[in-house]
Amino acid sequence: MSEVLHPSALPLEQLRAECVVQRVRRSGPGGQHRNKVETGVVIRHEPTGVRAEANERRSQAENLAIAWQRLRVRLALAVRKEAPNGGPSALWHSRGVAVSQGHCDYPALLAEALDMLAASDWDIAAAAGRLGVSRSQLTKFLRREPEAFSQLNAERAAKGLRKLA
């Protein structure tokens, strides 16, 4: 039986099949050439309702690429899947916390870290141990995405654990 991928880790074609893409015009600064055409992009992941938008570039193609990456990060933040019993994925072993925020693997790794934290009752030391990284490495990785760090602290507070600074 094959493992079901987290939505943030789906191949682009498979993710596209689950999404609705809208082209939009947005107002704001950007010069006389901005938004004379529909260069903004809004993507909605139908199964979850998670949305992402990009409209800061004059190029629709650039906005589309940015919106896909933002959608993947938002899916990583919003969707929790059961952490695998066998430990971290091959992707985590190959990339781990060393990947930059702009890298295409970042959302899948963020989702895996959050899934492992949820499976460890938001105990960062336990999750770090299961992922094979130090507590400080995992904390620094989560701090890169402020919403992920806020989610971690909210979940910890709900469990009666102290917030991380």
PDB file of C-alpha atoms in Angstrom:
ATOM      1  CA  MET A   1       0.000   0.000   0.000  1.00  0.00           C
ATOM      2  CA  SER A   2       1.472   3.362  -0.993  1.00  0.00           C
ATOM      3  CA  GLU A   3       1.690   6.255   1.427  1.00  0.00           C
ATOM      4  CA  VAL A   4      -0.828   9.066   0.922  1.00  0.00           C
ATOM      5  CA  LEU A   5       1.057  12.298   0.421  1.00  0.00           C
ATOM      6  CA  HIS A   6       0.336  15.462   2.346  1.00  0.00           C
ATOM      7  CA  PRO A   7      -1.381  17.970  -0.002  1.00  0.00           C
ATOM      8  CA  SER A   8       1.656  20.277   0.269  1.00  0.00           C
ATOM      9  CA  ALA A   9       3.863  17.480  -1.108  1.00  0.00           C
ATOM     10  CA  LEU A  10       1.722  16.501  -4.093  1.00  0.00           C
ATOM     11  CA  PRO A  11       3.264  16.716  -7.561  1.00  0.00           C
ATOM     12  CA  LEU A  12       2.156  19.949  -9.254  1.00  0.00           C
ATOM     13  CA  GLU A  13      -0.105  18.218 -11.786  1.00  0.00           C
ATOM     14  CA  GLN A  14      -1.932  16.339  -9.051  1.00  0.00           C
ATOM     15  CA  LEU A  15      -2.249  19.484  -6.928  1.00  0.00           C
ATOM     16  CA  ARG A  16      -3.550  21.421  -9.951  1.00  0.00           C
ATOM     17  CA  ALA A  17      -6.287  18.824 -10.413  1.00  0.00           C
ATOM     18  CA  GLU A  18      -7.531  19.599  -6.888  1.00  0.00           C
ATOM     19  CA  CYS A  19      -7.475  23.381  -7.294  1.00  0.00           C
ATOM     20  CA  VAL A  20      -9.368  26.221  -8.929  1.00  0.00           C
ATOM     21  CA  VAL A  21      -7.207  29.035 -10.313  1.00  0.00           C
ATOM     22  CA  GLN A  22      -8.624  32.526 -10.866  1.00  0.00           C
ATOM     23  CA  ARG A  23      -6.930  35.409 -12.611  1.00  0.00           C
ATOM     24  CA  VAL A  24      -7.684  38.761 -10.992  1.00  0.00           C
ATOM     25  CA  ARG A  25      -6.824  42.449 -11.133  1.00  0.00           C
ATOM     26  CA  ARG A  26      -5.628  44.109  -7.987  1.00  0.00           C
ATOM     27  CA  SER A  27      -5.073  47.770  -7.253  1.00  0.00           C
ATOM     28  CA  GLY A  28      -2.101  49.321  -5.571  1.00  0.00           C
ATOM     29  CA  PRO A  29       1.328  50.725  -6.351  1.00  0.00           C
ATOM     30  CA  GLY A  30       3.383  49.374  -9.194  1.00  0.00           C
ATOM     31  CA  GLY A  31       3.488  51.898 -11.968  1.00  0.00           C
ATOM     32  CA  GLN A  32       1.426  52.634 -14.987  1.00  0.00           C
ATOM     33  CA  HIS A  33       1.641  49.128 -16.459  1.00  0.00           C
ATOM     34  CA  ARG A  34       0.456  47.191 -13.437  1.00  0.00           C
ATOM     35  CA  ASN A  35      -2.994  45.619 -13.407  1.00  0.00           C
ATOM     36  CA  LYS A  36      -4.117  46.709 -16.835  1.00  0.00           C
ATOM     37  CA  VAL A  37      -4.595  43.006 -17.366  1.00  0.00           C
ATOM     38  CA  GLU A  38      -5.412  40.206 -14.944  1.00  0.00           C
ATOM     39  CA  THR A  39      -1.942  39.439 -13.623  1.00  0.00           C
ATOM     40  CA  GLY A  40      -3.012  38.547 -10.073  1.00  0.00           C
ATOM     41  CA  VAL A  41      -3.671  34.905  -9.248  1.00  0.00           C
ATOM     42  CA  VAL A  42      -5.867  33.315  -6.571  1.00  0.00           C
ATOM     43  CA  ILE A  43      -5.687  29.544  -6.059  1.00  0.00           C
ATOM     44  CA  ARG A  44      -8.179  27.591  -3.968  1.00  0.00           C
ATOM     45  CA  HIS A  45      -7.554  23.989  -2.929  1.00  0.00           C
ATOM     46  CA  GLU A  46     -11.045  22.510  -3.215  1.00  0.00           C
ATOM     47  CA  PRO A  47     -10.774  19.584  -0.729  1.00  0.00           C
ATOM     48  CA  THR A  48      -9.613  21.859   2.111  1.00  0.00           C
ATOM     49  CA  GLY A  49     -10.769  25.350   1.128  1.00  0.00           C
ATOM     50  CA  VAL A  50      -7.233  26.699   1.646  1.00  0.00           C
ATOM     51  CA  ARG A  51      -6.474  29.736  -0.550  1.00  0.00           C
ATOM     52  CA  ALA A  52      -3.363  31.544  -1.659  1.00  0.00           C
ATOM     53  CA  GLU A  53      -2.904  34.680  -3.689  1.00  0.00           C
ATOM     54  CA  ALA A  54      -0.117  36.552  -5.440  1.00  0.00           C
ATOM     55  CA  ASN A  55      -0.413  39.855  -7.252  1.00  0.00           C
ATOM     56  CA  GLU A  56       2.759  41.775  -6.511  1.00  0.00           C
ATOM     57  CA  ARG A  57       4.434  41.074  -9.879  1.00  0.00           C
ATOM     58  CA  ARG A  58       3.496  42.405 -13.281  1.00  0.00           C
ATOM     59  CA  SER A  59       3.911  38.951 -14.779  1.00  0.00           C
ATOM     60  CA  GLN A  60       1.057  36.486 -14.423  1.00  0.00           C
ATOM     61  CA  ALA A  61       3.512  33.580 -14.711  1.00  0.00           C
ATOM     62  CA  GLU A  62       5.598  34.918 -11.810  1.00  0.00           C
ATOM     63  CA  ASN A  63       2.470  35.493  -9.718  1.00  0.00           C
ATOM     64  CA  LEU A  64       1.268  31.981 -10.498  1.00  0.00           C
ATOM     65  CA  ALA A  65       4.553  30.428  -9.335  1.00  0.00           C
ATOM     66  CA  ILE A  66       4.475  32.503  -6.128  1.00  0.00           C
ATOM     67  CA  ALA A  67       0.834  31.573  -5.485  1.00  0.00           C
ATOM     68  CA  TRP A  68       1.567  27.828  -5.862  1.00  0.00           C
ATOM     69  CA  GLN A  69       4.391  28.057  -3.312  1.00  0.00           C
ATOM     70  CA  ARG A  70       2.202  30.071  -0.923  1.00  0.00           C
ATOM     71  CA  LEU A  71      -0.607  27.536  -1.316  1.00  0.00           C
ATOM     72  CA  ARG A  72       1.754  24.691  -0.454  1.00  0.00           C
ATOM     73  CA  VAL A  73       2.918  26.525   2.691  1.00  0.00           C
ATOM     74  CA  ARG A  74      -0.680  27.283   3.719  1.00  0.00           C
ATOM     75  CA  LEU A  75      -1.607  23.634   3.185  1.00  0.00           C
ATOM     76  CA  ALA A  76       1.370  22.627   5.348  1.00  0.00           C
ATOM     77  CA  LEU A  77       0.057  24.896   8.085  1.00  0.00           C
ATOM     78  CA  ALA A  78      -3.620  23.945   7.806  1.00  0.00           C
ATOM     79  CA  VAL A  79      -3.693  20.195   7.169  1.00  0.00           C
ATOM     80  CA  ARG A  80      -2.515  17.653   9.734  1.00  0.00           C
ATOM     81  CA  LYS A  81      -1.903  14.056   8.732  1.00  0.00           C
ATOM     82  CA  GLU A  82      -0.938  11.153  10.935  1.00  0.00           C
ATOM     83  CA  ALA A  83       2.818  10.953  11.320  1.00  0.00           C
ATOM     84  CA  PRO A  84       4.292   7.720   9.936  1.00  0.00           C
ATOM     85  CA  ASN A  85       5.326   5.125  12.517  1.00  0.00           C
ATOM     86  CA  GLY A  86       8.538   4.370  10.659  1.00  0.00           C
ATOM     87  CA  GLY A  87      10.009   7.788  11.383  1.00  0.00           C
ATOM     88  CA  PRO A  88      10.803  10.626   9.035  1.00  0.00           C
ATOM     89  CA  SER A  89      10.372  10.393   5.282  1.00  0.00           C
ATOM     90  CA  ALA A  90      13.159   9.946   2.770  1.00  0.00           C
ATOM     91  CA  LEU A  91      12.703  13.624   1.882  1.00  0.00           C
ATOM     92  CA  TRP A  92      13.278  14.612   5.511  1.00  0.00           C
ATOM     93  CA  HIS A  93      16.391  12.424   5.653  1.00  0.00           C
ATOM     94  CA  SER A  94      17.770  13.999   2.475  1.00  0.00           C
ATOM     95  CA  ARG A  95      16.906  17.641   3.211  1.00  0.00           C
ATOM     96  CA  GLY A  96      15.728  18.055   6.815  1.00  0.00           C
ATOM     97  CA  VAL A  97      15.908  21.489   8.376  1.00  0.00           C
ATOM     98  CA  ALA A  98      18.666  22.661   6.010  1.00  0.00           C
ATOM     99  CA  VAL A  99      16.305  23.607   3.188  1.00  0.00           C
ATOM    100  CA  SER A 100      15.557  27.303   2.591  1.00  0.00           C
ATOM    101  CA  GLN A 101      12.052  28.752   2.723  1.00  0.00           C
ATOM    102  CA  GLY A 102      11.948  29.354  -1.023  1.00  0.00           C
ATOM    103  CA  HIS A 103      12.879  25.785  -1.925  1.00  0.00           C
ATOM    104  CA  CYS A 104      10.145  23.649  -3.502  1.00  0.00           C
ATOM    105  CA  ASP A 105      10.564  20.981  -0.761  1.00  0.00           C
ATOM    106  CA  TYR A 106      10.101  23.452   2.102  1.00  0.00           C
ATOM    107  CA  PRO A 107       6.283  23.146   2.405  1.00  0.00           C
ATOM    108  CA  ALA A 108       6.394  19.328   2.525  1.00  0.00           C
ATOM    109  CA  LEU A 109       9.124  19.426   5.177  1.00  0.00           C
ATOM    110  CA  LEU A 110       7.188  22.011   7.190  1.00  0.00           C
ATOM    111  CA  ALA A 111       4.086  19.802   7.032  1.00  0.00           C
ATOM    112  CA  GLU A 112       6.095  16.776   8.165  1.00  0.00           C
ATOM    113  CA  ALA A 113       7.579  18.694  11.096  1.00  0.00           C
ATOM    114  CA  LEU A 114       4.130  19.928  12.174  1.00  0.00           C
ATOM    115  CA  ASP A 115       2.627  16.447  11.758  1.00  0.00           C
ATOM    116  CA  MET A 116       5.399  14.988  13.921  1.00  0.00           C
ATOM    117  CA  LEU A 117       4.834  17.691  16.541  1.00  0.00           C
ATOM    118  CA  ALA A 118       1.094  16.936  16.577  1.00  0.00           C
ATOM    119  CA  ALA A 119       1.864  13.210  16.959  1.00  0.00           C
ATOM    120  CA  SER A 120       4.213  14.087  19.854  1.00  0.00           C
ATOM    121  CA  ASP A 121       1.573  16.216  21.633  1.00  0.00           C
ATOM    122  CA  TRP A 122       3.515  19.355  20.627  1.00  0.00           C
ATOM    123  CA  ASP A 123       6.520  18.314  22.716  1.00  0.00           C
ATOM    124  CA  ILE A 124       9.342  19.797  20.674  1.00  0.00           C
ATOM    125  CA  ALA A 125      12.038  17.585  22.233  1.00  0.00           C
ATOM    126  CA  ALA A 126      10.080  14.409  21.449  1.00  0.00           C
ATOM    127  CA  ALA A 127       9.320  15.517  17.879  1.00  0.00           C
ATOM    128  CA  ALA A 128      12.927  16.555  17.281  1.00  0.00           C
ATOM    129  CA  GLY A 129      14.104  13.164  18.508  1.00  0.00           C
ATOM    130  CA  ARG A 130      11.708  11.364  16.166  1.00  0.00           C
ATOM    131  CA  LEU A 131      12.880  13.557  13.266  1.00  0.00           C
ATOM    132  CA  GLY A 132      16.553  13.017  14.075  1.00  0.00           C
ATOM    133  CA  VAL A 133      17.390  16.691  14.668  1.00  0.00           C
ATOM    134  CA  SER A 134      18.128  18.735  17.760  1.00  0.00           C
ATOM    135  CA  ARG A 135      15.457  20.664  19.608  1.00  0.00           C
ATOM    136  CA  SER A 136      17.096  23.965  18.626  1.00  0.00           C
ATOM    137  CA  GLN A 137      17.328  22.948  14.947  1.00  0.00           C
ATOM    138  CA  LEU A 138      13.614  22.154  14.867  1.00  0.00           C
ATOM    139  CA  THR A 139      12.759  25.383  16.691  1.00  0.00           C
ATOM    140  CA  LYS A 140      14.829  27.467  14.248  1.00  0.00           C
ATOM    141  CA  PHE A 141      13.227  25.663  11.303  1.00  0.00           C
ATOM    142  CA  LEU A 142       9.724  26.501  12.596  1.00  0.00           C
ATOM    143  CA  ARG A 143      10.654  30.121  13.347  1.00  0.00           C
ATOM    144  CA  ARG A 144      11.269  30.701   9.626  1.00  0.00           C
ATOM    145  CA  GLU A 145       7.502  30.559   9.109  1.00  0.00           C
ATOM    146  CA  PRO A 146       5.965  32.847  11.780  1.00  0.00           C
ATOM    147  CA  GLU A 147       2.528  31.262  11.417  1.00  0.00           C
ATOM    148  CA  ALA A 148       4.000  27.799  12.083  1.00  0.00           C
ATOM    149  CA  PHE A 149       5.769  29.058  15.199  1.00  0.00           C
ATOM    150  CA  SER A 150       2.551  30.730  16.398  1.00  0.00           C
ATOM    151  CA  GLN A 151       0.644  27.503  15.761  1.00  0.00           C
ATOM    152  CA  LEU A 152       3.239  25.565  17.765  1.00  0.00           C
ATOM    153  CA  ASN A 153       2.940  27.945  20.716  1.00  0.00           C
ATOM    154  CA  ALA A 154      -0.881  27.973  20.579  1.00  0.00           C
ATOM    155  CA  GLU A 155      -0.992  24.173  20.603  1.00  0.00           C
ATOM    156  CA  ARG A 156       1.570  24.022  23.415  1.00  0.00           C
ATOM    157  CA  ALA A 157      -0.445  26.518  25.469  1.00  0.00           C
ATOM    158  CA  ALA A 158      -3.624  24.470  24.916  1.00  0.00           C
ATOM    159  CA  LYS A 159      -1.765  21.407  26.285  1.00  0.00           C
ATOM    160  CA  GLY A 160      -0.530  23.340  29.319  1.00  0.00           C
ATOM    161  CA  LEU A 161       3.054  23.469  28.041  1.00  0.00           C
ATOM    162  CA  ARG A 162       5.094  26.649  28.204  1.00  0.00           C
ATOM    163  CA  LYS A 163       5.365  28.784  25.088  1.00  0.00           C
ATOM    164  CA  LEU A 164       8.682  28.874  23.283  1.00  0.00           C
ATOM    165  CA  ALA A 165      10.409  32.235  22.970  1.00  0.00           C
TER     166      ALA A 165
END
